[in-house]
Amino acid sequence: MTKNITQDNLIRYIYQETTAEETDLIEEALQSDWELKELYETLVEAKAELNKVQVSPSQKVVDKILSYSKNNAPMEHWL
Amino acid sequence: MMQAKTFPDDQLVQQYLAGNESALGELLDRHKDRIYTYIFLFVRDTYTAEDLLQETFIKVIDKLRSGKYQEQSKFLPWLSRVAYNLCIDHYRREKRLPKVINREGFDIFSVLKFSEPGAEGKIIENEFSAKIRKILEHLPDEQREVVILRHYMDMNFREIAELTGVNINTALGRMRYALINLRKLMEEKNISI
C-alpha cells in the first residue's frame, strides 16, 4: 500500500474530512495502488449500503411540529 | 427566484426567524429522516422515536426563537446534538443508565445494545427496521457506536473521539473495521437493504 496513505486517512477521505492536500495525495495514490483501491471500493460500498438505512417518521408527527411552530409564533409575526 | 430547497440551512433559519413558517417546513423536510433514523436506532421503538423527534424539533424551535442558536453553518450538527441529548435524557428517565460511565457521565454502549424484539411490549418492527437491526447488531458495540454517530448524527471523527473518550485514530480504526465487517456480513449472510 502506498506510503503515507494510511487506512485511517482513507476513512477520513471517504467521509470528506481530509484537507485539500491530503485529498490530492490520496486520489493520486488511488490511481496507482490497486491494494488501496480495493480497500477503498470495499469501504465505499459498505458506506453506500449504510446510506440506504433510513426510516421516516409519520406525517402526523411532522404536522404536530409545524402546528406547534404556527401556534406558538411570536406576536410580531401575527400581523 | 431561488427555491427554498436550494437555500443553505442558516438562510432558512433566518427566514424562519423573520416569520416565514415554510422555511421551517423545508428544514424539517431536509433533516427529519436522518434525525429520526438516528433516534430510532437508539430507542428501537417507533412511538418513542416519534415522541423524541417531536421533542427535538420543539426544542429547536424554542431555542431558535430565544436567540440561542449561534452556530453559523452548523445547523445539522447542532440539531443532532439536541436529539442526542434528548435520547440520553430519555434513558435517564427510564432508569436504564449503565454502570460504565464515559466523560459525559453516560455509557452509550448500553443504549446501543439491541434487546430482543418485543421485550418492552411496544416495539414495532417493520421489515426495514429489522434489516437495520440484523446488519448492525452483528457489529461489536464500539464499532456500532461510531457508525451511528458518524452516519446518523453527522458528527466528524474528532467530535466522536471527544464524545467517546478515545483518540481519533481509534475512532477511525473502529469505523474502518465496522465498514469492512458490514461488507463481509452482507456478503456472508446475503443481506441487502
PDB file of C-alpha atoms in Angstrom:
ATOM      1  CA  MET A   1       0.000   0.000   0.000  1.00  0.00           C
ATOM      2  CA  THR A   2       1.248   3.485  -0.841  1.00  0.00           C
ATOM      3  CA  LYS A   3       3.472   5.026   1.784  1.00  0.00           C
ATOM      4  CA  ASN A   4       1.974   7.813   3.877  1.00  0.00           C
ATOM      5  CA  ILE A   5      -1.582   6.925   2.888  1.00  0.00           C
ATOM      6  CA  THR A   6      -2.857   5.163   5.952  1.00  0.00           C
ATOM      7  CA  GLN A   7      -6.075   3.232   6.030  1.00  0.00           C
ATOM      8  CA  ASP A   8      -7.362   5.749   8.554  1.00  0.00           C
ATOM      9  CA  ASN A   9      -6.676   8.566   6.115  1.00  0.00           C
ATOM     10  CA  LEU A  10      -8.711   6.664   3.592  1.00  0.00           C
ATOM     11  CA  ILE A  11     -11.638   6.625   6.021  1.00  0.00           C
ATOM     12  CA  ARG A  12     -11.320  10.367   6.504  1.00  0.00           C
ATOM     13  CA  TYR A  13     -11.230  10.785   2.729  1.00  0.00           C
ATOM     14  CA  ILE A  14     -14.380   8.720   2.256  1.00  0.00           C
ATOM     15  CA  TYR A  15     -16.143  10.863   4.832  1.00  0.00           C
ATOM     16  CA  GLN A  16     -14.771  14.049   3.272  1.00  0.00           C
ATOM     17  CA  GLU A  17     -12.699  15.051   6.256  1.00  0.00           C
ATOM     18  CA  THR A  18      -9.330  15.346   4.527  1.00  0.00           C
ATOM     19  CA  THR A  19      -7.597  18.603   3.666  1.00  0.00           C
ATOM     20  CA  ALA A  20      -7.225  19.576   0.002  1.00  0.00           C
ATOM     21  CA  GLU A  21      -3.602  18.460   0.116  1.00  0.00           C
ATOM     22  CA  GLU A  22      -4.436  15.088   1.630  1.00  0.00           C
ATOM     23  CA  THR A  23      -7.236  14.622  -0.885  1.00  0.00           C
ATOM     24  CA  ASP A  24      -4.849  15.167  -3.790  1.00  0.00           C
ATOM     25  CA  LEU A  25      -2.352  12.683  -2.332  1.00  0.00           C
ATOM     26  CA  ILE A  26      -4.988  10.032  -1.794  1.00  0.00           C
ATOM     27  CA  GLU A  27      -6.523  10.482  -5.220  1.00  0.00           C
ATOM     28  CA  GLU A  28      -3.125  10.175  -6.791  1.00  0.00           C
ATOM     29  CA  ALA A  29      -2.399   7.020  -4.809  1.00  0.00           C
ATOM     30  CA  LEU A  30      -5.736   5.511  -5.800  1.00  0.00           C
ATOM     31  CA  GLN A  31      -4.708   5.747  -9.431  1.00  0.00           C
ATOM     32  CA  SER A  32      -1.693   3.520  -8.982  1.00  0.00           C
ATOM     33  CA  ASP A  33      -2.115   1.426  -5.837  1.00  0.00           C
ATOM     34  CA  TRP A  34      -4.500  -1.469  -6.526  1.00  0.00           C
ATOM     35  CA  GLU A  35      -4.455  -2.665  -2.934  1.00  0.00           C
ATOM     36  CA  LEU A  36      -5.504   0.749  -1.691  1.00  0.00           C
ATOM     37  CA  LYS A  37      -8.084   0.991  -4.457  1.00  0.00           C
ATOM     38  CA  GLU A  38      -9.557  -2.376  -3.498  1.00  0.00           C
ATOM     39  CA  LEU A  39      -9.912  -1.344   0.136  1.00  0.00           C
ATOM     40  CA  TYR A  40     -11.388   1.978  -0.959  1.00  0.00           C
ATOM     41  CA  GLU A  41     -14.039   0.207  -3.021  1.00  0.00           C
ATOM     42  CA  THR A  42     -14.966  -2.117  -0.166  1.00  0.00           C
ATOM     43  CA  LEU A  43     -15.345   0.802   2.224  1.00  0.00           C
ATOM     44  CA  VAL A  44     -17.331   2.900  -0.229  1.00  0.00           C
ATOM     45  CA  GLU A  45     -19.718   0.028  -0.957  1.00  0.00           C
ATOM     46  CA  ALA A  46     -20.377  -0.526   2.751  1.00  0.00           C
ATOM     47  CA  LYS A  47     -20.915   3.190   3.264  1.00  0.00           C
ATOM     48  CA  ALA A  48     -23.369   3.245   0.364  1.00  0.00           C
ATOM     49  CA  GLU A  49     -25.346   0.418   1.991  1.00  0.00           C
ATOM     50  CA  LEU A  50     -25.474   2.345   5.242  1.00  0.00           C
ATOM     51  CA  ASN A  51     -26.785   5.364   3.381  1.00  0.00           C
ATOM     52  CA  LYS A  52     -29.800   3.300   2.412  1.00  0.00           C
ATOM     53  CA  VAL A  53     -30.619   2.695   6.048  1.00  0.00           C
ATOM     54  CA  GLN A  54     -33.235   5.306   6.608  1.00  0.00           C
ATOM     55  CA  VAL A  55     -36.605   5.350   8.248  1.00  0.00           C
ATOM     56  CA  SER A  56     -39.149   8.126   8.067  1.00  0.00           C
ATOM     57  CA  PRO A  57     -41.449   9.486  10.737  1.00  0.00           C
ATOM     58  CA  SER A  58     -45.187   9.587  10.155  1.00  0.00           C
ATOM     59  CA  GLN A  59     -46.790  12.646   8.583  1.00  0.00           C
ATOM     60  CA  LYS A  60     -48.730  13.049  11.817  1.00  0.00           C
ATOM     61  CA  VAL A  61     -45.644  13.905  13.829  1.00  0.00           C
ATOM     62  CA  VAL A  62     -44.416  16.285  11.128  1.00  0.00           C
ATOM     63  CA  ASP A  63     -47.782  18.074  11.216  1.00  0.00           C
ATOM     64  CA  LYS A  64     -47.616  18.317  15.012  1.00  0.00           C
ATOM     65  CA  ILE A  65     -44.215  20.034  14.822  1.00  0.00           C
ATOM     66  CA  LEU A  66     -45.391  22.503  12.190  1.00  0.00           C
ATOM     67  CA  SER A  67     -48.528  23.170  14.146  1.00  0.00           C
ATOM     68  CA  TYR A  68     -46.540  23.809  17.332  1.00  0.00           C
ATOM     69  CA  SER A  69     -44.469  26.372  15.471  1.00  0.00           C
ATOM     70  CA  LYS A  70     -47.513  28.109  13.996  1.00  0.00           C
ATOM     71  CA  ASN A  71     -49.449  28.177  17.252  1.00  0.00           C
ATOM     72  CA  ASN A  72     -46.520  29.499  19.241  1.00  0.00           C
ATOM     73  CA  ALA A  73     -45.272  32.093  16.802  1.00  0.00           C
ATOM     74  CA  PRO A  74     -44.047  35.363  18.353  1.00  0.00           C
ATOM     75  CA  MET A  75     -46.661  38.111  18.362  1.00  0.00           C
ATOM     76  CA  GLU A  76     -44.848  40.280  15.808  1.00  0.00           C
ATOM     77  CA  HIS A  77     -45.416  37.536  13.243  1.00  0.00           C
ATOM     78  CA  TRP A  78     -49.152  37.653  13.697  1.00  0.00           C
ATOM     79  CA  LEU A  79     -49.503  40.879  11.738  1.00  0.00           C
TER      80      LEU A  79
ATOM     81  CA  MET B   1     -36.033  33.298  -7.876  1.00  0.00           C
ATOM     82  CA  MET B   2     -34.216  30.830  -5.630  1.00  0.00           C
ATOM     83  CA  GLN B   3     -36.265  27.885  -4.430  1.00  0.00           C
ATOM     84  CA  ALA B   4     -36.299  27.137  -0.694  1.00  0.00           C
ATOM     85  CA  LYS B   5     -34.744  23.750  -1.458  1.00  0.00           C
ATOM     86  CA  THR B   6     -31.536  25.418  -2.605  1.00  0.00           C
ATOM     87  CA  PHE B   7     -31.134  27.715   0.393  1.00  0.00           C
ATOM     88  CA  PRO B   8     -28.494  26.723   2.927  1.00  0.00           C
ATOM     89  CA  ASP B   9     -29.785  25.803   6.376  1.00  0.00           C
ATOM     90  CA  ASP B  10     -28.693  29.030   8.000  1.00  0.00           C
ATOM     91  CA  GLN B  11     -30.551  31.101   5.447  1.00  0.00           C
ATOM     92  CA  LEU B  12     -33.673  29.083   6.141  1.00  0.00           C
ATOM     93  CA  VAL B  13     -33.168  29.676   9.843  1.00  0.00           C
ATOM     94  CA  GLN B  14     -33.032  33.430   9.236  1.00  0.00           C
ATOM     95  CA  GLN B  15     -36.146  33.294   7.075  1.00  0.00           C
ATOM     96  CA  TYR B  16     -37.936  31.307   9.720  1.00  0.00           C
ATOM     97  CA  LEU B  17     -36.987  33.791  12.418  1.00  0.00           C
ATOM     98  CA  ALA B  18     -38.329  36.551  10.181  1.00  0.00           C
ATOM     99  CA  GLY B  19     -41.712  34.839  10.228  1.00  0.00           C
ATOM    100  CA  ASN B  20     -41.584  32.519   7.220  1.00  0.00           C
ATOM    101  CA  GLU B  21     -43.120  29.302   8.525  1.00  0.00           C
ATOM    102  CA  SER B  22     -42.466  27.440   5.285  1.00  0.00           C
ATOM    103  CA  ALA B  23     -38.711  27.777   5.951  1.00  0.00           C
ATOM    104  CA  LEU B  24     -39.204  25.518   8.961  1.00  0.00           C
ATOM    105  CA  GLY B  25     -41.118  23.109   6.734  1.00  0.00           C
ATOM    106  CA  GLU B  26     -38.128  22.927   4.428  1.00  0.00           C
ATOM    107  CA  LEU B  27     -35.657  22.414   7.294  1.00  0.00           C
ATOM    108  CA  LEU B  28     -37.874  19.699   8.681  1.00  0.00           C
ATOM    109  CA  ASP B  29     -38.252  18.042   5.315  1.00  0.00           C
ATOM    110  CA  ARG B  30     -34.494  18.167   4.767  1.00  0.00           C
ATOM    111  CA  HIS B  31     -33.436  16.648   8.094  1.00  0.00           C
ATOM    112  CA  LYS B  32     -36.332  14.708   9.615  1.00  0.00           C
ATOM    113  CA  ASP B  33     -35.470  11.307   8.133  1.00  0.00           C
ATOM    114  CA  ARG B  34     -31.839  11.425   9.163  1.00  0.00           C
ATOM    115  CA  ILE B  35     -32.616  12.545  12.716  1.00  0.00           C
ATOM    116  CA  TYR B  36     -35.492  10.122  13.028  1.00  0.00           C
ATOM    117  CA  THR B  37     -33.353   7.205  11.815  1.00  0.00           C
ATOM    118  CA  TYR B  38     -30.692   8.096  14.323  1.00  0.00           C
ATOM    119  CA  ILE B  39     -33.199   8.335  17.186  1.00  0.00           C
ATOM    120  CA  PHE B  40     -34.856   5.122  16.081  1.00  0.00           C
ATOM    121  CA  LEU B  41     -31.542   3.267  16.100  1.00  0.00           C
ATOM    122  CA  PHE B  42     -31.090   4.428  19.671  1.00  0.00           C
ATOM    123  CA  VAL B  43     -34.500   3.647  21.096  1.00  0.00           C
ATOM    124  CA  ARG B  44     -35.805   0.949  18.700  1.00  0.00           C
ATOM    125  CA  ASP B  45     -39.348   1.939  19.370  1.00  0.00           C
ATOM    126  CA  THR B  46     -41.392   3.752  16.763  1.00  0.00           C
ATOM    127  CA  TYR B  47     -43.610   5.588  19.254  1.00  0.00           C
ATOM    128  CA  THR B  48     -40.749   6.731  21.447  1.00  0.00           C
ATOM    129  CA  ALA B  49     -38.698   7.704  18.389  1.00  0.00           C
ATOM    130  CA  GLU B  50     -41.556   9.869  17.101  1.00  0.00           C
ATOM    131  CA  ASP B  51     -42.031  11.474  20.511  1.00  0.00           C
ATOM    132  CA  LEU B  52     -38.325  12.253  20.709  1.00  0.00           C
ATOM    133  CA  LEU B  53     -38.284  13.621  17.176  1.00  0.00           C
ATOM    134  CA  GLN B  54     -41.140  15.932  18.066  1.00  0.00           C
ATOM    135  CA  GLU B  55     -39.409  16.952  21.280  1.00  0.00           C
ATOM    136  CA  THR B  56     -36.189  17.606  19.352  1.00  0.00           C
ATOM    137  CA  PHE B  57     -37.805  19.973  16.885  1.00  0.00           C
ATOM    138  CA  ILE B  58     -39.863  21.723  19.542  1.00  0.00           C
ATOM    139  CA  LYS B  59     -36.683  22.349  21.489  1.00  0.00           C
ATOM    140  CA  VAL B  60     -35.009  23.603  18.321  1.00  0.00           C
ATOM    141  CA  ILE B  61     -37.928  25.952  17.587  1.00  0.00           C
ATOM    142  CA  ASP B  62     -37.828  27.325  21.129  1.00  0.00           C
ATOM    143  CA  LYS B  63     -34.053  27.762  21.079  1.00  0.00           C
ATOM    144  CA  LEU B  64     -34.119  29.465  17.690  1.00  0.00           C
ATOM    145  CA  ARG B  65     -36.799  31.869  18.812  1.00  0.00           C
ATOM    146  CA  SER B  66     -34.998  32.679  22.027  1.00  0.00           C
ATOM    147  CA  GLY B  67     -31.845  33.531  20.075  1.00  0.00           C
ATOM    148  CA  LYS B  68     -29.846  30.619  21.463  1.00  0.00           C
ATOM    149  CA  TYR B  69     -28.674  29.349  18.099  1.00  0.00           C
ATOM    150  CA  GLN B  70     -25.324  30.972  17.406  1.00  0.00           C
ATOM    151  CA  GLU B  71     -23.593  28.264  15.397  1.00  0.00           C
ATOM    152  CA  GLN B  72     -23.122  29.579  11.907  1.00  0.00           C
ATOM    153  CA  SER B  73     -23.248  26.872   9.225  1.00  0.00           C
ATOM    154  CA  LYS B  74     -23.612  24.130  11.778  1.00  0.00           C
ATOM    155  CA  PHE B  75     -27.346  23.676  11.926  1.00  0.00           C
ATOM    156  CA  LEU B  76     -27.361  19.921  11.357  1.00  0.00           C
ATOM    157  CA  PRO B  77     -24.640  19.098  13.940  1.00  0.00           C
ATOM    158  CA  TRP B  78     -26.494  21.357  16.389  1.00  0.00           C
ATOM    159  CA  LEU B  79     -29.799  19.661  15.635  1.00  0.00           C
ATOM    160  CA  SER B  80     -28.114  16.253  16.036  1.00  0.00           C
ATOM    161  CA  ARG B  81     -26.775  17.216  19.440  1.00  0.00           C
ATOM    162  CA  VAL B  82     -30.213  18.276  20.595  1.00  0.00           C
ATOM    163  CA  ALA B  83     -31.510  14.851  19.511  1.00  0.00           C
ATOM    164  CA  TYR B  84     -28.582  13.072  21.149  1.00  0.00           C
ATOM    165  CA  ASN B  85     -29.150  14.867  24.473  1.00  0.00           C
ATOM    166  CA  LEU B  86     -32.836  14.018  24.392  1.00  0.00           C
ATOM    167  CA  CYS B  87     -32.034  10.349  23.768  1.00  0.00           C
ATOM    168  CA  ILE B  88     -29.766  10.387  26.803  1.00  0.00           C
ATOM    169  CA  ASP B  89     -32.427  12.142  28.896  1.00  0.00           C
ATOM    170  CA  HIS B  90     -34.895   9.508  27.783  1.00  0.00           C
ATOM    171  CA  TYR B  91     -32.709   6.697  29.037  1.00  0.00           C
ATOM    172  CA  ARG B  92     -32.063   8.517  32.280  1.00  0.00           C
ATOM    173  CA  ARG B  93     -35.801   8.908  32.781  1.00  0.00           C
ATOM    174  CA  GLU B  94     -36.296   5.252  32.016  1.00  0.00           C
ATOM    175  CA  LYS B  95     -33.623   4.450  34.571  1.00  0.00           C
ATOM    176  CA  ARG B  96     -31.675   2.418  32.132  1.00  0.00           C
ATOM    177  CA  LEU B  97     -28.422   4.082  32.938  1.00  0.00           C
ATOM    178  CA  PRO B  98     -25.459   1.778  32.778  1.00  0.00           C
ATOM    179  CA  LYS B  99     -22.678   1.146  35.227  1.00  0.00           C
ATOM    180  CA  VAL B 100     -19.865   2.234  32.964  1.00  0.00           C
ATOM    181  CA  ILE B 101     -19.757   5.956  32.532  1.00  0.00           C
ATOM    182  CA  ASN B 102     -17.945   7.979  29.893  1.00  0.00           C
ATOM    183  CA  ARG B 103     -16.711  11.565  30.078  1.00  0.00           C
ATOM    184  CA  GLU B 104     -20.211  12.926  29.841  1.00  0.00           C
ATOM    185  CA  GLY B 105     -21.431  10.615  32.539  1.00  0.00           C
ATOM    186  CA  PHE B 106     -23.165   8.306  30.144  1.00  0.00           C
ATOM    187  CA  ASP B 107     -22.358   4.951  28.633  1.00  0.00           C
ATOM    188  CA  ILE B 108     -23.524   4.996  25.079  1.00  0.00           C
ATOM    189  CA  PHE B 109     -22.941   1.265  24.719  1.00  0.00           C
ATOM    190  CA  SER B 110     -25.845   0.444  26.927  1.00  0.00           C
ATOM    191  CA  VAL B 111     -28.359   2.117  24.688  1.00  0.00           C
ATOM    192  CA  LEU B 112     -26.819   0.812  21.523  1.00  0.00           C
ATOM    193  CA  LYS B 113     -27.339  -2.730  22.664  1.00  0.00           C
ATOM    194  CA  PHE B 114     -30.300  -4.190  20.920  1.00  0.00           C
ATOM    195  CA  SER B 115     -32.656  -6.067  23.154  1.00  0.00           C
ATOM    196  CA  GLU B 116     -34.792  -8.828  21.732  1.00  0.00           C
ATOM    197  CA  PRO B 117     -37.786  -7.521  19.801  1.00  0.00           C
ATOM    198  CA  GLY B 118     -40.916  -7.450  21.900  1.00  0.00           C
ATOM    199  CA  ALA B 119     -39.031  -7.310  25.175  1.00  0.00           C
ATOM    200  CA  GLU B 120     -40.606  -3.996  26.018  1.00  0.00           C
ATOM    201  CA  GLY B 121     -44.016  -4.832  24.717  1.00  0.00           C
ATOM    202  CA  LYS B 122     -44.341  -1.806  22.491  1.00  0.00           C
ATOM    203  CA  ILE B 123     -41.606  -2.378  19.966  1.00  0.00           C
ATOM    204  CA  ILE B 124     -42.905  -2.426  16.498  1.00  0.00           C
ATOM    205  CA  GLU B 125     -40.546  -3.773  13.958  1.00  0.00           C
ATOM    206  CA  ASN B 126     -41.236  -3.378  10.325  1.00  0.00           C
ATOM    207  CA  GLU B 127     -39.306  -5.239   7.732  1.00  0.00           C
ATOM    208  CA  PHE B 128     -36.976  -2.360   7.167  1.00  0.00           C
ATOM    209  CA  SER B 129     -36.028  -1.752  10.766  1.00  0.00           C
ATOM    210  CA  ALA B 130     -35.485  -5.483  11.173  1.00  0.00           C
ATOM    211  CA  LYS B 131     -32.913  -5.306   8.412  1.00  0.00           C
ATOM    212  CA  ILE B 132     -31.189  -2.407  10.122  1.00  0.00           C
ATOM    213  CA  ARG B 133     -31.013  -4.376  13.330  1.00  0.00           C
ATOM    214  CA  LYS B 134     -29.934  -7.517  11.601  1.00  0.00           C
ATOM    215  CA  ILE B 135     -26.992  -5.794   9.991  1.00  0.00           C
ATOM    216  CA  LEU B 136     -25.891  -3.562  12.826  1.00  0.00           C
ATOM    217  CA  GLU B 137     -26.331  -5.948  15.700  1.00  0.00           C
ATOM    218  CA  HIS B 138     -23.569  -8.149  14.356  1.00  0.00           C
ATOM    219  CA  LEU B 139     -21.046  -5.423  14.960  1.00  0.00           C
ATOM    220  CA  PRO B 140     -19.143  -5.080  18.222  1.00  0.00           C
ATOM    221  CA  ASP B 141     -20.561  -2.257  20.393  1.00  0.00           C
ATOM    222  CA  GLU B 142     -17.731   0.170  19.831  1.00  0.00           C
ATOM    223  CA  GLN B 143     -17.956  -0.229  16.055  1.00  0.00           C
ATOM    224  CA  ARG B 144     -21.724   0.163  16.031  1.00  0.00           C
ATOM    225  CA  GLU B 145     -21.375   3.262  18.159  1.00  0.00           C
ATOM    226  CA  VAL B 146     -19.074   5.011  15.730  1.00  0.00           C
ATOM    227  CA  VAL B 147     -21.272   4.024  12.763  1.00  0.00           C
ATOM    228  CA  ILE B 148     -24.337   5.565  14.364  1.00  0.00           C
ATOM    229  CA  LEU B 149     -22.561   8.704  15.488  1.00  0.00           C
ATOM    230  CA  ARG B 150     -20.821   9.279  12.162  1.00  0.00           C
ATOM    231  CA  HIS B 151     -23.564   8.225   9.876  1.00  0.00           C
ATOM    232  CA  TYR B 152     -26.735   9.378  11.524  1.00  0.00           C
ATOM    233  CA  MET B 153     -25.504  12.063  13.887  1.00  0.00           C
ATOM    234  CA  ASP B 154     -23.275  13.622  11.279  1.00  0.00           C
ATOM    235  CA  MET B 155     -20.503  14.087  13.820  1.00  0.00           C
ATOM    236  CA  ASN B 156     -16.973  14.218  12.487  1.00  0.00           C
ATOM    237  CA  PHE B 157     -14.343  11.812  13.761  1.00  0.00           C
ATOM    238  CA  ARG B 158     -12.738  14.376  16.030  1.00  0.00           C
ATOM    239  CA  GLU B 159     -16.091  15.031  17.701  1.00  0.00           C
ATOM    240  CA  ILE B 160     -16.755  11.298  18.020  1.00  0.00           C
ATOM    241  CA  ALA B 161     -13.345  10.789  19.587  1.00  0.00           C
ATOM    242  CA  GLU B 162     -14.054  13.547  22.110  1.00  0.00           C
ATOM    243  CA  LEU B 163     -17.509  12.277  22.930  1.00  0.00           C
ATOM    244  CA  THR B 164     -16.430   8.698  23.430  1.00  0.00           C
ATOM    245  CA  GLY B 165     -13.146   9.494  25.157  1.00  0.00           C
ATOM    246  CA  VAL B 166     -10.832   7.782  22.666  1.00  0.00           C
ATOM    247  CA  ASN B 167      -8.217   9.218  20.351  1.00  0.00           C
ATOM    248  CA  ILE B 168      -9.129   9.996  16.769  1.00  0.00           C
ATOM    249  CA  ASN B 169      -7.140   7.097  15.334  1.00  0.00           C
ATOM    250  CA  THR B 170      -9.113   4.688  17.469  1.00  0.00           C
ATOM    251  CA  ALA B 171     -12.383   6.185  16.214  1.00  0.00           C
ATOM    252  CA  LEU B 172     -11.158   5.954  12.604  1.00  0.00           C
ATOM    253  CA  GLY B 173      -9.962   2.397  13.105  1.00  0.00           C
ATOM    254  CA  ARG B 174     -13.333   1.381  14.522  1.00  0.00           C
ATOM    255  CA  MET B 175     -15.115   2.892  11.559  1.00  0.00           C
ATOM    256  CA  ARG B 176     -12.813   1.107   9.144  1.00  0.00           C
ATOM    257  CA  TYR B 177     -13.370  -2.250  10.817  1.00  0.00           C
ATOM    258  CA  ALA B 178     -17.097  -1.571  11.013  1.00  0.00           C
ATOM    259  CA  LEU B 179     -17.342  -0.934   7.273  1.00  0.00           C
ATOM    260  CA  ILE B 180     -15.192  -3.938   6.406  1.00  0.00           C
ATOM    261  CA  ASN B 181     -17.213  -6.150   8.743  1.00  0.00           C
ATOM    262  CA  LEU B 182     -20.509  -4.861   7.399  1.00  0.00           C
ATOM    263  CA  ARG B 183     -19.468  -5.611   3.853  1.00  0.00           C
ATOM    264  CA  LYS B 184     -18.332  -9.079   4.872  1.00  0.00           C
ATOM    265  CA  LEU B 185     -21.504  -9.776   6.810  1.00  0.00           C
ATOM    266  CA  MET B 186     -23.710  -8.659   3.977  1.00  0.00           C
ATOM    267  CA  GLU B 187     -21.928 -10.992   1.624  1.00  0.00           C
ATOM    268  CA  GLU B 188     -21.868 -13.930   4.028  1.00  0.00           C
ATOM    269  CA  LYS B 189     -25.463 -13.613   5.094  1.00  0.00           C
ATOM    270  CA  ASN B 190     -26.691 -12.408   1.761  1.00  0.00           C
ATOM    271  CA  ILE B 191     -28.281  -9.366   3.337  1.00  0.00           C
ATOM    272  CA  SER B 192     -29.211  -6.433   1.217  1.00  0.00           C
ATOM    273  CA  ILE B 193     -31.248  -3.438   2.155  1.00  0.00           C
TER     274      ILE B 193
END
